[in-house]
Structure formats: structure tokens, C-alpha cells
XYZ file of C-alpha atoms in Angstrom:
705
model
C 0.000 0.000 0.000
C 1.076 3.563 -0.675
C 1.275 5.489 2.634
C 0.701 8.784 0.822
C -2.865 7.642 0.066
C -3.765 6.982 3.719
C -5.192 10.496 4.301
C -7.894 9.803 1.707
C -9.127 6.748 3.589
C -8.179 7.330 7.248
C -7.901 11.098 7.719
C -7.426 12.526 11.207
C -9.146 15.718 10.133
C -11.038 16.982 7.074
C -11.164 20.531 5.717
C -14.097 21.382 3.430
C -13.057 24.338 1.261
C -16.224 25.812 -0.217
C -18.707 24.786 2.458
C -21.884 26.768 1.828
C -24.805 27.984 3.929
C -27.027 27.778 0.831
C -28.943 24.428 0.826
C -29.053 24.524 -2.988
C -25.227 24.424 -3.223
C -23.152 21.243 -3.390
C -20.907 22.652 -0.658
C -23.874 22.532 1.712
C -24.686 18.890 0.922
C -21.042 17.838 1.216
C -20.630 19.435 4.657
C -23.915 17.911 5.807
C -22.857 14.408 4.658
C -19.528 14.657 6.437
C -21.220 15.700 9.685
C -24.112 13.215 9.434
C -22.077 10.112 8.506
C -20.602 9.761 11.983
C -17.014 10.657 11.134
C -15.044 10.965 14.380
C -12.105 13.120 13.213
C -11.816 16.873 13.099
C -14.200 18.673 10.724
C -13.277 22.187 9.575
C -15.404 24.260 7.199
C -13.914 27.066 5.086
C -15.763 29.939 3.412
C -14.378 33.505 3.110
C -17.823 34.896 3.984
C -17.453 33.612 7.546
C -20.359 32.801 9.862
C -21.369 29.308 10.916
C -22.857 26.144 9.399
C -24.427 23.248 11.301
C -23.094 24.760 14.517
C -19.484 24.875 13.266
C -17.546 28.064 12.456
C -16.779 28.920 8.837
C -13.074 29.794 8.706
C -11.968 32.464 6.198
C -9.121 30.355 4.764
C -7.276 27.079 5.160
C -4.481 28.677 7.173
C -6.995 29.495 9.920
C -8.267 25.970 10.586
C -7.076 24.165 13.718
C -5.487 20.733 13.945
C -5.949 18.019 12.818
C -6.185 18.671 9.074
C -4.629 16.164 6.684
C -7.394 15.850 4.042
C -8.973 18.748 2.157
C -12.086 18.583 -0.008
C -12.245 21.428 -2.532
C -15.635 22.372 -3.911
C -14.938 25.861 -5.251
C -14.931 27.260 -8.823
C -12.103 25.833 -10.953
C -10.100 29.110 -11.260
C -9.922 29.333 -7.440
C -8.639 25.768 -6.960
C -4.893 26.466 -7.513
C -4.819 29.088 -4.738
C -6.768 26.779 -2.424
C -4.200 24.057 -3.104
C -1.338 26.425 -2.285
C -2.994 27.200 1.044
C -3.424 23.468 1.714
C 0.244 22.785 0.997
C 1.362 25.643 3.231
C -0.958 24.422 5.997
C 0.554 20.894 5.866
C -2.470 19.136 4.370
C -1.322 15.842 2.803
C -4.188 14.990 0.395
C -6.906 16.841 -1.495
C -10.106 15.774 -3.205
C -10.969 18.203 -6.008
C -14.717 17.875 -6.510
C -14.879 20.908 -8.798
C -15.280 20.486 -12.550
C -14.039 22.714 -15.351
C -10.638 21.149 -15.923
C -9.344 18.808 -18.636
C -12.865 17.689 -19.488
C -13.732 21.297 -20.405
C -11.034 21.882 -23.022
C -7.530 23.282 -23.490
C -7.873 26.058 -20.905
C -9.096 23.553 -18.341
C -6.203 21.241 -19.214
C -3.719 24.034 -18.397
C -5.495 24.693 -15.100
C -5.339 20.981 -14.209
C -1.620 20.851 -14.949
C -1.085 23.915 -12.734
C -2.901 22.140 -9.891
C -0.723 19.073 -10.366
C 2.455 21.160 -10.261
C 1.350 22.870 -7.044
C 0.481 19.516 -5.482
C 3.808 17.920 -6.362
C 5.810 20.880 -5.133
C 3.821 20.905 -1.873
C 3.822 17.145 -1.232
C 0.063 16.793 -1.806
C -1.735 13.831 -3.388
C -4.767 14.703 -5.531
C -7.977 12.782 -6.151
C -9.842 14.180 -9.153
C -10.535 16.831 -10.275
C -14.131 16.496 -11.466
C -14.930 13.695 -9.039
C -17.366 12.912 -6.249
C -14.816 11.877 -3.627
C -14.592 9.057 -1.104
C -17.288 7.304 0.911
C -16.437 4.695 3.553
C -19.354 3.171 5.452
C -17.218 1.531 8.141
C -14.805 4.299 9.248
C -17.234 6.089 8.625
C -16.338 8.878 6.164
C -18.336 10.682 3.486
C -16.683 13.408 1.400
C -19.394 13.270 -1.291
C -22.418 15.455 -1.881
C -24.630 12.457 -2.753
C -27.993 11.897 -1.097
C -27.222 8.722 0.889
C -30.680 7.743 2.136
C -30.576 4.313 3.719
C -27.213 3.110 2.413
C -25.977 0.353 4.692
C -22.447 -0.704 5.545
C -21.429 -3.683 3.441
C -18.561 -5.641 1.921
C -18.366 -4.473 -1.704
C -16.073 -1.613 -2.711
C -16.746 0.380 -5.872
C -13.997 2.337 -7.668
C -15.203 4.390 -10.623
C -13.980 6.694 -13.363
C -17.512 8.126 -13.541
C -19.059 10.208 -10.778
C -22.555 9.875 -12.218
C -22.302 6.095 -12.045
C -21.243 6.410 -8.399
C -24.484 8.286 -7.705
C -26.506 5.598 -9.477
C -24.720 2.820 -7.585
C -25.492 4.390 -4.198
C -29.185 4.628 -5.087
C -29.247 1.125 -6.543
C -27.550 -0.316 -3.459
C -30.097 1.349 -1.196
C -33.010 0.000 -3.230
C -31.577 -3.536 -3.285
C -30.647 -3.555 0.398
C -27.082 -4.101 -0.743
C -24.242 -2.690 1.326
C -21.077 -0.934 0.161
C -17.843 -0.901 2.125
C -16.210 1.901 0.204
C -16.830 4.073 -2.849
C -14.081 6.014 -4.636
C -14.717 8.423 -7.508
C -11.554 9.081 -9.553
C -12.616 11.820 -11.957
C -9.877 13.085 -14.290
C -7.092 11.207 -12.444
C -4.615 14.077 -12.635
C -2.629 12.264 -9.934
C -4.261 9.292 -8.173
C -5.345 6.560 -10.614
C -7.424 3.411 -10.553
C -4.233 1.388 -10.101
C -3.197 3.421 -7.048
C -6.589 2.952 -5.422
C -6.931 -0.739 -6.311
C -4.276 -2.080 -3.950
C -5.375 0.300 -1.170
C -8.980 -0.835 -1.461
C -8.143 -4.537 -1.724
C -6.246 -4.214 1.573
C -9.317 -2.799 3.360
C -10.398 -5.290 6.032
C -14.096 -4.532 5.532
C -14.006 -5.149 1.774
C -14.594 -8.676 0.467
C -15.102 -7.811 -3.221
C -13.617 -4.960 -5.279
C -15.665 -3.712 -8.235
C -14.300 -1.336 -10.885
C -15.919 0.862 -13.510
C -13.137 1.660 -15.986
C -12.997 3.783 -19.108
C -9.309 2.956 -19.603
C -6.086 2.533 -17.666
C -3.007 4.704 -17.740
C -0.206 2.205 -17.160
C -1.498 -1.155 -18.357
C 1.355 -3.335 -17.137
C 1.344 -1.761 -13.687
C -2.427 -2.262 -13.506
C -2.026 -5.960 -14.313
C 0.635 -6.382 -11.613
C -1.428 -4.612 -8.946
C -4.617 -6.434 -9.935
C -2.840 -9.803 -9.874
C -1.599 -9.041 -6.345
C -5.126 -8.006 -5.263
C -6.805 -11.118 -6.670
C -4.593 -13.399 -4.610
C -6.804 -12.545 -1.649
C -10.029 -10.968 -2.951
C -12.121 -11.139 -6.097
C -11.927 -8.138 -8.412
C -14.705 -7.518 -10.952
C -14.323 -4.943 -13.723
C -16.854 -3.275 -15.981
C -14.875 -1.796 -18.857
C -16.799 0.806 -20.841
C -16.225 1.511 -24.534
C -16.674 -1.901 -26.155
C -17.638 -0.455 -29.545
C -15.513 -1.909 -32.368
C -13.325 1.034 -33.316
C -10.388 -1.222 -34.092
C -7.016 -0.052 -35.298
C -7.588 1.978 -38.435
C -4.014 1.670 -39.635
C -3.642 -2.066 -38.949
C -1.653 -3.717 -41.704
C -2.404 -7.345 -40.799
C -5.190 -9.615 -39.630
C -3.580 -9.584 -36.206
C -3.623 -5.808 -36.033
C -7.229 -5.672 -37.226
C -8.401 -8.325 -34.760
C -6.385 -7.097 -31.777
C -8.677 -4.244 -30.851
C -8.676 -2.511 -27.507
C -11.177 -4.920 -25.979
C -9.124 -8.013 -26.830
C -6.191 -6.434 -25.025
C -8.322 -5.698 -21.966
C -9.689 -9.250 -22.001
C -6.149 -10.629 -22.067
C -5.026 -8.246 -19.307
C -7.964 -9.077 -17.040
C -7.445 -12.799 -17.607
C -3.731 -12.541 -16.798
C -4.499 -10.613 -13.588
C -7.388 -12.859 -12.490
C -9.945 -10.037 -12.860
C -13.501 -11.080 -13.710
C -14.990 -8.969 -16.502
C -18.693 -8.140 -16.294
C -20.692 -7.294 -19.395
C -22.909 -4.619 -17.836
C -23.646 -2.809 -14.584
C -26.318 -5.272 -13.455
C -23.968 -8.195 -13.937
C -21.210 -6.349 -12.053
C -23.243 -6.181 -8.847
C -25.079 -9.471 -9.306
C -21.678 -11.152 -9.365
C -20.456 -9.045 -6.439
C -23.438 -10.178 -4.384
C -22.610 -13.863 -4.940
C -18.884 -13.352 -4.378
C -19.401 -11.501 -1.098
C -22.037 -13.845 0.337
C -21.280 -17.335 -0.996
C -18.395 -19.777 -0.607
C -16.816 -20.671 -3.962
C -17.828 -24.123 -5.267
C -15.330 -26.974 -5.369
C -16.176 -27.557 -9.044
C -18.599 -26.564 -11.797
C -21.315 -29.165 -11.255
C -24.608 -27.506 -10.232
C -28.045 -28.864 -9.441
C -31.253 -27.018 -10.341
C -34.189 -27.234 -7.919
C -37.553 -25.876 -9.077
C -41.315 -26.282 -8.837
C -41.989 -26.027 -12.597
C -40.663 -27.710 -15.734
C -40.238 -24.686 -18.024
C -38.184 -22.594 -15.612
C -36.096 -25.673 -14.885
C -35.284 -26.060 -18.581
C -34.348 -22.366 -18.804
C -32.032 -22.809 -15.818
C -30.453 -25.937 -17.314
C -29.756 -24.073 -20.555
C -28.298 -21.137 -18.630
C -26.057 -23.394 -16.529
C -24.393 -24.875 -19.593
C -24.309 -21.565 -21.495
C -22.362 -20.016 -18.601
C -19.685 -22.699 -18.606
C -21.104 -24.696 -15.699
C -22.462 -28.218 -16.009
C -25.506 -30.040 -14.704
C -24.325 -32.300 -11.896
C -25.409 -35.942 -11.862
C -26.907 -36.550 -8.386
C -25.772 -39.770 -6.739
C -27.968 -42.860 -6.701
C -28.626 -42.412 -2.985
C -29.758 -38.809 -3.532
C -32.093 -39.838 -6.323
C -33.454 -42.658 -4.174
C -34.172 -40.255 -1.302
C -35.813 -37.758 -3.665
C -37.979 -40.489 -5.143
C -39.128 -41.517 -1.672
C -40.272 -38.013 -0.674
C -41.663 -36.660 -3.972
C -44.847 -37.433 -5.938
C -44.523 -39.871 -8.813
C -44.870 -37.096 -11.408
C -41.896 -35.167 -10.037
C -38.618 -34.926 -11.944
C -35.881 -36.803 -10.073
C -32.937 -36.045 -12.369
C -31.336 -32.663 -12.806
C -33.217 -30.291 -12.925
C -35.139 -31.584 -9.899
C -38.783 -30.597 -10.475
C -40.729 -30.972 -7.208
C -43.989 -29.718 -8.834
C -46.156 -26.662 -8.186
C -47.709 -28.097 -5.009
C -44.348 -28.257 -3.207
C -44.417 -26.956 0.368
C -41.700 -24.865 2.021
C -40.704 -27.932 4.027
C -40.319 -30.000 0.867
C -38.145 -27.310 -0.719
C -35.928 -27.315 2.362
C -35.631 -31.098 2.483
C -34.734 -31.398 -1.208
C -32.237 -28.557 -1.002
C -30.563 -30.207 1.976
C -30.282 -33.500 0.085
C -28.679 -31.824 -2.924
C -26.210 -29.850 -0.821
C -25.190 -33.033 0.999
C -24.475 -34.836 -2.281
C -20.695 -34.934 -2.935
C -21.351 -34.848 -6.684
C -23.133 -31.475 -6.436
C -20.944 -28.348 -6.113
C -23.777 -25.844 -5.740
C -27.518 -25.376 -6.221
C -29.630 -22.899 -8.192
C -33.181 -22.737 -6.859
C -35.728 -21.457 -9.389
C -38.945 -20.224 -7.797
C -41.882 -18.946 -9.835
C -44.670 -17.808 -7.467
C -45.984 -21.040 -5.866
C -49.778 -21.408 -6.125
C -50.415 -22.846 -2.624
C -47.818 -21.151 -0.432
C -46.473 -17.627 -0.094
C -43.136 -16.962 -1.825
C -41.723 -15.583 1.431
C -42.516 -18.815 3.309
C -40.611 -20.808 0.695
C -37.784 -18.249 0.748
C -37.569 -18.559 4.546
C -37.288 -22.337 4.269
C -34.582 -22.065 1.604
C -32.657 -19.520 3.683
C -32.799 -21.793 6.716
C -30.893 -24.472 4.793
C -28.642 -22.285 2.647
C -27.512 -19.925 5.411
C -24.057 -21.033 6.463
C -23.900 -23.933 3.978
C -20.454 -24.965 2.719
C -21.730 -24.830 -0.883
C -23.214 -21.860 -2.755
C -26.954 -21.446 -3.237
C -28.494 -18.848 -5.561
C -32.225 -18.262 -5.940
C -33.979 -17.102 -9.106
C -37.287 -15.472 -8.102
C -39.387 -15.286 -11.244
C -41.986 -12.595 -10.866
C -42.251 -9.050 -9.572
C -44.798 -7.869 -7.000
C -45.547 -11.240 -5.411
C -41.879 -12.171 -4.872
C -40.624 -8.785 -3.635
C -40.834 -9.675 0.056
C -39.208 -13.049 -0.625
C -36.259 -11.285 -2.288
C -35.821 -8.992 0.723
C -35.935 -11.954 3.089
C -33.267 -13.828 1.123
C -30.974 -10.817 0.903
C -31.341 -10.171 4.616
C -30.137 -13.761 5.070
C -27.189 -13.129 2.694
C -28.594 -15.498 0.067
C -28.222 -13.971 -3.424
C -31.591 -13.572 -5.143
C -31.974 -12.831 -8.855
C -34.776 -12.005 -11.253
C -34.061 -14.826 -13.704
C -32.373 -18.240 -13.971
C -29.914 -16.728 -16.453
C -28.730 -14.107 -13.939
C -28.396 -16.720 -11.192
C -26.360 -19.040 -13.436
C -24.136 -16.168 -14.547
C -23.370 -15.248 -10.928
C -22.604 -18.854 -10.005
C -20.295 -19.107 -13.016
C -18.389 -16.024 -11.820
C -18.176 -17.591 -8.361
C -16.789 -20.823 -9.829
C -14.203 -18.918 -11.853
C -13.122 -17.005 -8.759
C -12.678 -20.318 -6.937
C -10.366 -21.472 -9.716
C -8.431 -18.184 -9.666
C -8.014 -18.401 -5.895
C -6.789 -21.999 -6.100
C -4.010 -21.346 -8.592
C -0.481 -20.835 -7.350
C 0.700 -17.212 -7.102
C 2.783 -16.364 -10.153
C 4.374 -13.288 -11.662
C 1.813 -12.007 -14.218
C 4.738 -11.280 -16.531
C 6.994 -14.323 -16.249
C 10.613 -14.254 -17.378
C 10.950 -14.678 -21.124
C 11.248 -18.379 -21.897
C 14.556 -19.381 -23.503
C 16.575 -16.337 -22.446
C 17.771 -13.568 -24.732
C 17.419 -14.001 -28.484
C 20.610 -14.145 -30.530
C 22.171 -10.761 -31.223
C 21.557 -11.483 -34.893
C 17.863 -10.641 -34.357
C 18.700 -7.170 -33.058
C 21.109 -6.609 -35.949
C 18.497 -7.700 -38.473
C 15.889 -5.417 -36.929
C 18.301 -2.500 -36.919
C 19.224 -3.200 -40.539
C 15.595 -3.547 -41.638
C 13.951 -0.810 -39.635
C 16.108 2.293 -39.831
C 13.069 4.241 -40.973
C 10.339 2.026 -39.511
C 7.479 0.717 -41.634
C 6.780 -2.579 -43.376
C 9.484 -5.223 -43.875
C 9.839 -7.291 -47.015
C 9.392 -11.054 -47.045
C 13.119 -11.749 -47.090
C 13.777 -9.685 -43.957
C 10.787 -11.238 -42.181
C 11.998 -14.705 -43.066
C 15.516 -14.085 -41.766
C 14.193 -12.705 -38.462
C 11.829 -15.641 -37.875
C 14.443 -18.205 -38.849
C 16.836 -16.720 -36.307
C 14.049 -16.970 -33.689
C 13.703 -20.689 -34.395
C 10.621 -20.637 -36.615
C 10.970 -22.586 -39.853
C 10.240 -20.412 -42.885
C 9.586 -21.498 -46.465
C 12.296 -19.802 -48.589
C 11.160 -16.900 -50.737
C 12.971 -14.870 -53.401
C 12.126 -11.598 -55.119
C 11.745 -11.507 -58.895
C 11.807 -8.155 -60.687
C 10.698 -9.595 -64.033
C 8.817 -12.545 -65.494
C 12.101 -14.011 -66.766
C 13.662 -13.752 -63.296
C 10.564 -15.355 -61.746
C 10.949 -18.363 -64.056
C 14.643 -18.707 -63.174
C 13.827 -18.698 -59.443
C 11.005 -21.210 -59.903
C 13.324 -23.559 -61.800
C 15.842 -23.327 -58.989
C 13.332 -23.781 -56.132
C 11.391 -26.525 -57.875
C 7.749 -26.732 -58.930
C 4.976 -26.172 -57.986
C 5.454 -22.564 -56.845
C 3.381 -19.682 -55.549
C 3.704 -16.044 -56.641
C 2.813 -13.081 -54.420
C 3.009 -9.394 -55.254
C 5.890 -7.619 -53.479
C 4.641 -4.244 -52.271
C 4.854 -2.468 -48.892
C 1.535 -0.814 -49.764
C -0.462 -4.045 -50.251
C -0.651 -5.975 -46.970
C -3.590 -8.157 -48.055
C -2.345 -9.532 -51.363
C -5.307 -11.779 -52.174
C -7.715 -8.835 -52.007
C -5.725 -7.108 -54.769
C -5.478 -10.191 -56.975
C -1.810 -10.390 -56.071
C -1.482 -14.149 -55.440
C -1.160 -17.124 -57.802
C -0.867 -20.656 -56.392
C 0.124 -24.075 -57.674
C 2.050 -22.987 -60.791
C 3.671 -26.033 -62.461
C 5.566 -24.673 -65.502
C 7.624 -21.760 -66.804
C 4.683 -20.601 -68.912
C 2.364 -20.531 -65.904
C 4.960 -18.613 -63.873
C 5.565 -16.051 -66.626
C 1.858 -15.429 -67.187
C 1.249 -15.394 -63.428
C 3.869 -12.683 -62.969
C 2.267 -10.424 -65.580
C -1.248 -11.046 -64.282
C -0.333 -10.322 -60.628
C 1.432 -7.054 -61.446
C -1.468 -5.930 -63.635
C -4.061 -6.821 -60.978
C -2.160 -5.009 -58.236
C -1.698 -1.930 -60.398
C -5.422 -1.749 -61.137
C -6.428 -2.377 -57.516
C -4.022 0.182 -56.046
C -2.604 2.502 -58.726
C -0.465 4.370 -56.187
C 1.122 1.210 -54.760
C 4.870 0.710 -55.013
C 5.446 -2.668 -56.682
C 8.941 -4.149 -56.450
C 8.035 -7.298 -58.379
C 6.795 -10.675 -57.238
C 7.932 -13.032 -54.496
C 8.443 -16.605 -55.679
C 8.050 -19.425 -53.192
C 7.823 -23.163 -53.511
C 4.375 -24.458 -52.553
C 4.236 -25.862 -49.038
C 3.166 -29.423 -48.370
C -0.467 -29.727 -47.379
C -1.301 -29.383 -43.709
C -3.547 -27.490 -41.340
C -3.370 -23.717 -41.686
C -3.227 -21.518 -38.573
C -2.272 -17.923 -37.848
C 0.290 -16.745 -35.293
C 0.805 -13.035 -34.783
C 1.635 -10.261 -32.343
C 1.121 -6.520 -31.930
C 2.319 -3.905 -29.457
C -0.738 -2.655 -27.584
C -0.502 0.983 -26.425
C -1.830 0.155 -22.943
C -0.544 -3.334 -22.216
C 2.491 -3.882 -24.436
C 3.099 -7.005 -26.546
C -0.006 -9.043 -27.322
C 0.249 -12.461 -29.016
C -2.480 -14.057 -31.154
C -3.229 -17.590 -32.345
C -6.181 -18.940 -34.334
C -7.625 -20.096 -37.631
C -5.459 -18.972 -40.534
C -5.712 -18.482 -44.265
C -7.830 -15.921 -46.072
C -10.729 -16.305 -43.597
C -8.797 -15.284 -40.479
C -10.791 -12.087 -39.935
C -14.130 -13.567 -41.012
C -13.942 -16.573 -38.672
C -12.543 -14.601 -35.715
C -11.495 -17.911 -34.176
C -8.607 -16.356 -32.282
C -7.133 -16.150 -28.795
C -4.948 -13.381 -27.370
C -2.483 -13.345 -24.477
C -0.046 -10.795 -23.118
C 3.641 -11.532 -23.656
C 5.865 -12.870 -22.194
C 4.103 -16.232 -22.111
C 4.498 -19.219 -19.868
C 4.035 -22.560 -21.689
C 0.630 -23.008 -20.046
C -0.471 -19.680 -21.543
C 0.368 -20.935 -25.036
C -1.449 -24.202 -24.277
C -4.540 -22.250 -23.224
C -4.459 -20.228 -26.439
C -4.371 -23.381 -28.530
C -7.091 -25.162 -26.556
C -9.270 -22.053 -26.557
C -9.720 -22.053 -30.339
C -11.269 -24.394 -32.854
C -8.065 -24.203 -34.894
C -6.084 -25.475 -31.927
C -8.465 -28.272 -30.957
C -8.572 -29.411 -34.573
C -4.824 -30.097 -34.459
C -5.648 -33.274 -32.536
C -7.562 -34.534 -35.590
C -11.227 -34.129 -36.489
C -13.698 -35.946 -38.809
C -11.158 -37.475 -41.098
C -8.694 -34.648 -40.732
C -5.468 -36.273 -39.481
C -3.680 -34.960 -36.381
C -1.012 -32.313 -36.886
C 2.178 -31.365 -35.049
C 0.653 -29.486 -32.117
C 3.989 -29.150 -30.327
C 5.481 -27.162 -33.187
C 2.587 -24.694 -32.937
C 3.225 -24.182 -29.216
C 6.902 -23.589 -30.023
C 6.033 -21.035 -32.713
C 3.706 -19.145 -30.343
C 6.391 -19.091 -27.644
C 9.013 -17.891 -30.158
C 6.717 -15.109 -31.365
C 6.066 -14.019 -27.765
C 9.791 -14.049 -27.068
C 10.495 -11.865 -30.115
C 7.969 -9.117 -29.335
C 8.690 -9.159 -25.594
C 12.412 -8.604 -26.163
C 12.111 -6.260 -29.153
C 9.425 -3.558 -28.750
C 10.562 -2.155 -32.104
C 8.430 -4.895 -33.704
C 5.093 -3.076 -33.845
C 3.272 -5.882 -35.644
C 4.216 -9.293 -37.018
C 2.172 -12.143 -38.424
C 2.539 -15.600 -39.929
C -0.497 -16.420 -42.028
C -0.610 -19.194 -42.761
C 1.620 -21.300 -40.582
C 1.185 -24.710 -42.214
C 1.201 -27.433 -39.567
C 2.344 -30.811 -40.866
C 1.843 -34.323 -39.520
C 3.018 -35.125 -35.946
C 6.800 -34.898 -35.928
C 6.786 -32.995 -39.248
C 6.891 -29.551 -37.667
C 5.311 -26.403 -39.042
C 6.431 -23.968 -41.712
C 5.712 -20.255 -42.093
C 4.458 -19.601 -45.600
C 3.543 -15.918 -45.591
C 5.021 -13.430 -43.114
C 4.478 -9.718 -42.749
C 5.881 -7.314 -40.181
C 5.913 -3.628 -39.417
C 8.484 -1.863 -37.264
C 7.958 1.253 -35.199
C 9.574 4.350 -36.587
C 12.580 5.416 -34.486
C 11.692 7.859 -31.707
């Protein structure tokens, strides 16, 4: 933990600069919240007009306030903030929350003002939260430096860290309505100084917090975020909602890898490496948090469904499997006991359908049986309004069994008005209750994944590069090829990959049809021809590829046709000639690539190759460096990788050589950030023991700084 952040979370005294006697002003609401929350430290209110507020004096300036005063909350117009910060620094205040807006978010003038505030803070030894934020709320200290209307917010176990102040306000209201408690809320605003990564480790260390939830619009230092998040998830679950999923992509991407490796793929890889669970929306974020704070993680992924109706049971069964869980097979003794206590028309398998007439006592007995079954890791109870008994009586019976159980229980209450009291009863008993079977299954899936994350051995999220440093020849080749940055030709790409240990099919450049024939005769038929142009990354799209040419005549005509096609498709393209390459033996085609992500650094890709790489989108991404198990997961996570074992008449291929190629690619981009983008497509994978060969390679180097 960073000791300089302590004043934000455990201040001995708080100074409110801009406290107002006008109830319509935010400075009034902020001072009221600080006084009403029960904070036990010193509270000092500052307003040049003087007077009193809530029985406390209004001091004319920060210099006038008494001890203790180590946290200041500034809620004054933006142009006044720099002077207020100077006063805070001179007074010995250690941290400041700038609630005021009108900074970077308002334009260039605001950006200059924000930078001035940051300079003042650094010179004066101040840490800044914000500007343009809501502040900090801690329900256990307690502390409230926000102006939000708190209502009946209860102390809880879920912390919320947010880039958006408006979402903080919505979360407080939502938590109140759901009877859901927060431990801590932190609004980050513009993050001129303190960032989400700074706050993450501090919040994860909070003894009252069991789950950390994040609303992120980006991260500043991606690698540092991954390291801090990985450290946090060794003890507590972290759930992130990352905004901005729209497919902007990389406009200037020159390869399939670059086009597919959008911002969201990088965030997915980063969250996975750190053990962070990624929620799809705000409801899912807190539905998962509820399960993670109240339920023990399951020992496995086998769940039973208990319901009083067939249709909802089928929906739950579908949801269980769609979420990556599985329907457990109850033991013979469990089925025998269920059969003895249920009517003949009941469903004894999984889902267990105990029929609409089921009493609260029958629900409890069946739930107890399922939880006692060693083959069942958890139970999802699906409860449409029962026709003979009140929903709350059934909920009370369920809670009596589930409360304190060693396995997780989630309840899907299907309905609205009639099940409202049942939902409150379950939540008061710390049993997660959801509006649908799908939501309940999703939460249990997140809980199961957290159990798996918690069980894995602590590892460095960025392991040492496997195989040590690459030969110096790679650096020399990169320096030779990339003096000006930009795309590399096939020959340079081939030499670099060969030096990295990846087998490359030889390729030679022909400047004329006659030269192409000479090269083909030397390499041996059949050959492939590909247009040689730094301006045409996707050669097939421009008609710049000819395959399976068996004679000099075919090669000569192919050369002329390719050059003509490329010239028509892209008249401005620079065409150096045609690359001639002997046709590879038949095998399975995959793609292996890497890009340098601006937030998270080198990102490696594997998936289905050939001309359909972007259309199929059967790809997996991981951050480099890789451990061997990371490469294994990439292969197993794609259809292209699973197919290497053989499928429907397709013989097995050399899977080990693919793992080696992925590891070599990761090693290259991890050790040489100058490689902005590199791709093998296709990598032809031969029979087991036959290896794999790179057929087409493209790469782009960063321009020198």
C-alpha cells in the first residue's frame, strides 16, 4: 500500500473548502454528509464569507483551521482551486479531493489549469484525487466526502472504484433500493494524480471489503495495472466493468492480427492474466459481487437445479451450460431419497422438479439433500410464485438451509410484485436472489471462476521470457531492416523468424517474369507467386497471389497477371516485383501473430489462418511474455487449436510445433518492442513430428523515436 494515500481513507481531520450555507449548493450537501455520517475526526469548514454552518464556524481560509487537518475537499470554482491548493500545501495538508469540474474535461484552458494544480500539489507534497470527481465514501470508518444523497445506504462488503461520478451516484441509489451494502466508494474523476491502479491495492487491503468492483474507461499504465490487480486477486475477487466496447479497431492495422487485436481483446487478455472477472454490464457487475461476497466458492462446476416447474427448470439448465457450468449428476442415494419423498410425477434427475404443489418444508428437504451430495458443487433454486404457499414462506425455508452452507446457493425469483418480500428476506439472510435463472447461473459461473483463480499458485503475471535472450543477430536484423520504420519485405521477415527458431519457407524476389521463371526452376515446382509491395498488406484482395504454378509458362503469365491486378487495384502502390516461393506441403493452416498494444504492451495471437482469419474470428490473445501453459490455453481455446488433434477425417497435426512457434513469437515481441506488428499467415502445420512452416510473413516496425 502507498502510505501517501492513507489520508484519503483514514484522515485525522477533514477541511471542506467551499462549504456553503445555501442548501441549494453542493458545498452545503457535502458538509452535511460529512457531519451526518458519523465521522469521528476533526471537521473544519472554510468559506471567506465567515459565519457558521451546522453549529461549526466557517473559517476564512485554510491557514486558519485548527489541527488536525490532513485531508482537504475542494468544492470551489475551478479558477480558485490552484490558490486553495497552495494554502493546503502551506498548511501541511497531505491529500486533497478536487470535486470541482471545469478542468481537462472542459477543453484546453481547463487542461492548463489541471496541470497547474498538479504542479502545485507535487511541489507541496500533496496527493490529488480528481478533479471532477465525487470523492470518497467509507461506510465503516465512517467517512463521506461526497455530496450524494445517501438515504438508507448500509455498511457492506463491496467496494466500488469508478472513473464516472454519475455512475457512483446511481450505484449508491441502486444499493439502497436492493438492500445491498457498500464498504467503500471512490470516484476518480480526471485522475490528474491518483489513478485506478493506485486505489486498487489500497482498497483490496481494506479489512471490511470482500469484493472490489471497478468501472473503468481505460487505464493509464497497463502493465502496472495488471501487476497490482494480480496481487489483489490473490486474496479478494476483483470484478471490472470496462466501458467503450464499440468496435473502433485499429484503423491503420496492416495485418489480420492488427485488425483483430482491438482494444477490448487487449483488456480481455489483461484481465485474464491478472485474475480479474470482466462483467458485461452494470447489473452483472453487482449481481456477481453479491454472490462473491455472500457465498463460498464451489469446489467444481457441477450444479443442481431445484424448481417447482418444468419450463423454468429447462431455462435454468440451458443457462447453466451456457455459462460454462455443467448439470451435476446426483448420486444414486440422492435420487433414491428424492424419489421416496416426492410425488410420482416429479422430476428426479437434474433439474429436480418438485412440482407446483411443493411446500416450504419439501423445498428445504430437497435442497438439503442436494447440498449433501458430494457430486453437487452448488444449487440454483428457481422459484416462480408457488400457487399454494407464499413466496416468502418458501424463501424462509430455503434460507434456513442455505444460510451457512459450505456450498453456494443462488435463488432465481421469477416474478415481480408477489416475490418482492421473498427477495428482501433472502438478501437479509445473505442469500443472493436474482430475477431470472440466467442471472443466477451467470453469478454462479463467476463464483466458480473465482474459486479457480483463488486456487491457482501465485505467479508473476509477466513471467521471465522463456529461452533467455534471443541471438544478437535478431537485433542486428531489426536495426538493418527498420532504420526508418514501416513494413518489412518477405526476405527480412523470413531471416528474423528463422533466427528466432521458426521454420520459414524460402522466398525470393523476382523483378521480371524471366527472373521469376529462373527462381522457380531453382526452387522446384509447384510454386506460388505473391506481389511484393509495402503498400499491399492483403495480397489476395488485390489479386496479387497465384498458387500451384507447375511450368515456366504458368509462372511467366502469373507474374504479368499479378502485377497488372495489383496496379489496377491500387494505382499508387509501389510494386517491387513478385515473391516466388515453392508451394508448401499440405497441412492445417493456422495464424500466429503479435502486436504492441498501447496500454498493455506485446499481445500475441493464435487462431484459424488463411484468407478467412478475420471472417472466422477464431482467435485467442495473451499478453507476452508467455508461460508454456499460456500458449497451451491459447491453442485449446480455439477451434483451430483443438482441430490439431484430428477431427472428422482430418489427421492430427504437429501441435507441439505450434506451441513452439507461439512461444518464439512471444519471445520476439517481448524482447524487441521495435516490432510493432508481425504475423505468420498461414503457418502450415504438418503431420506429428513434421513440424510447421511459415508460408507468408508480414511485419511492421515502429519508426525510431
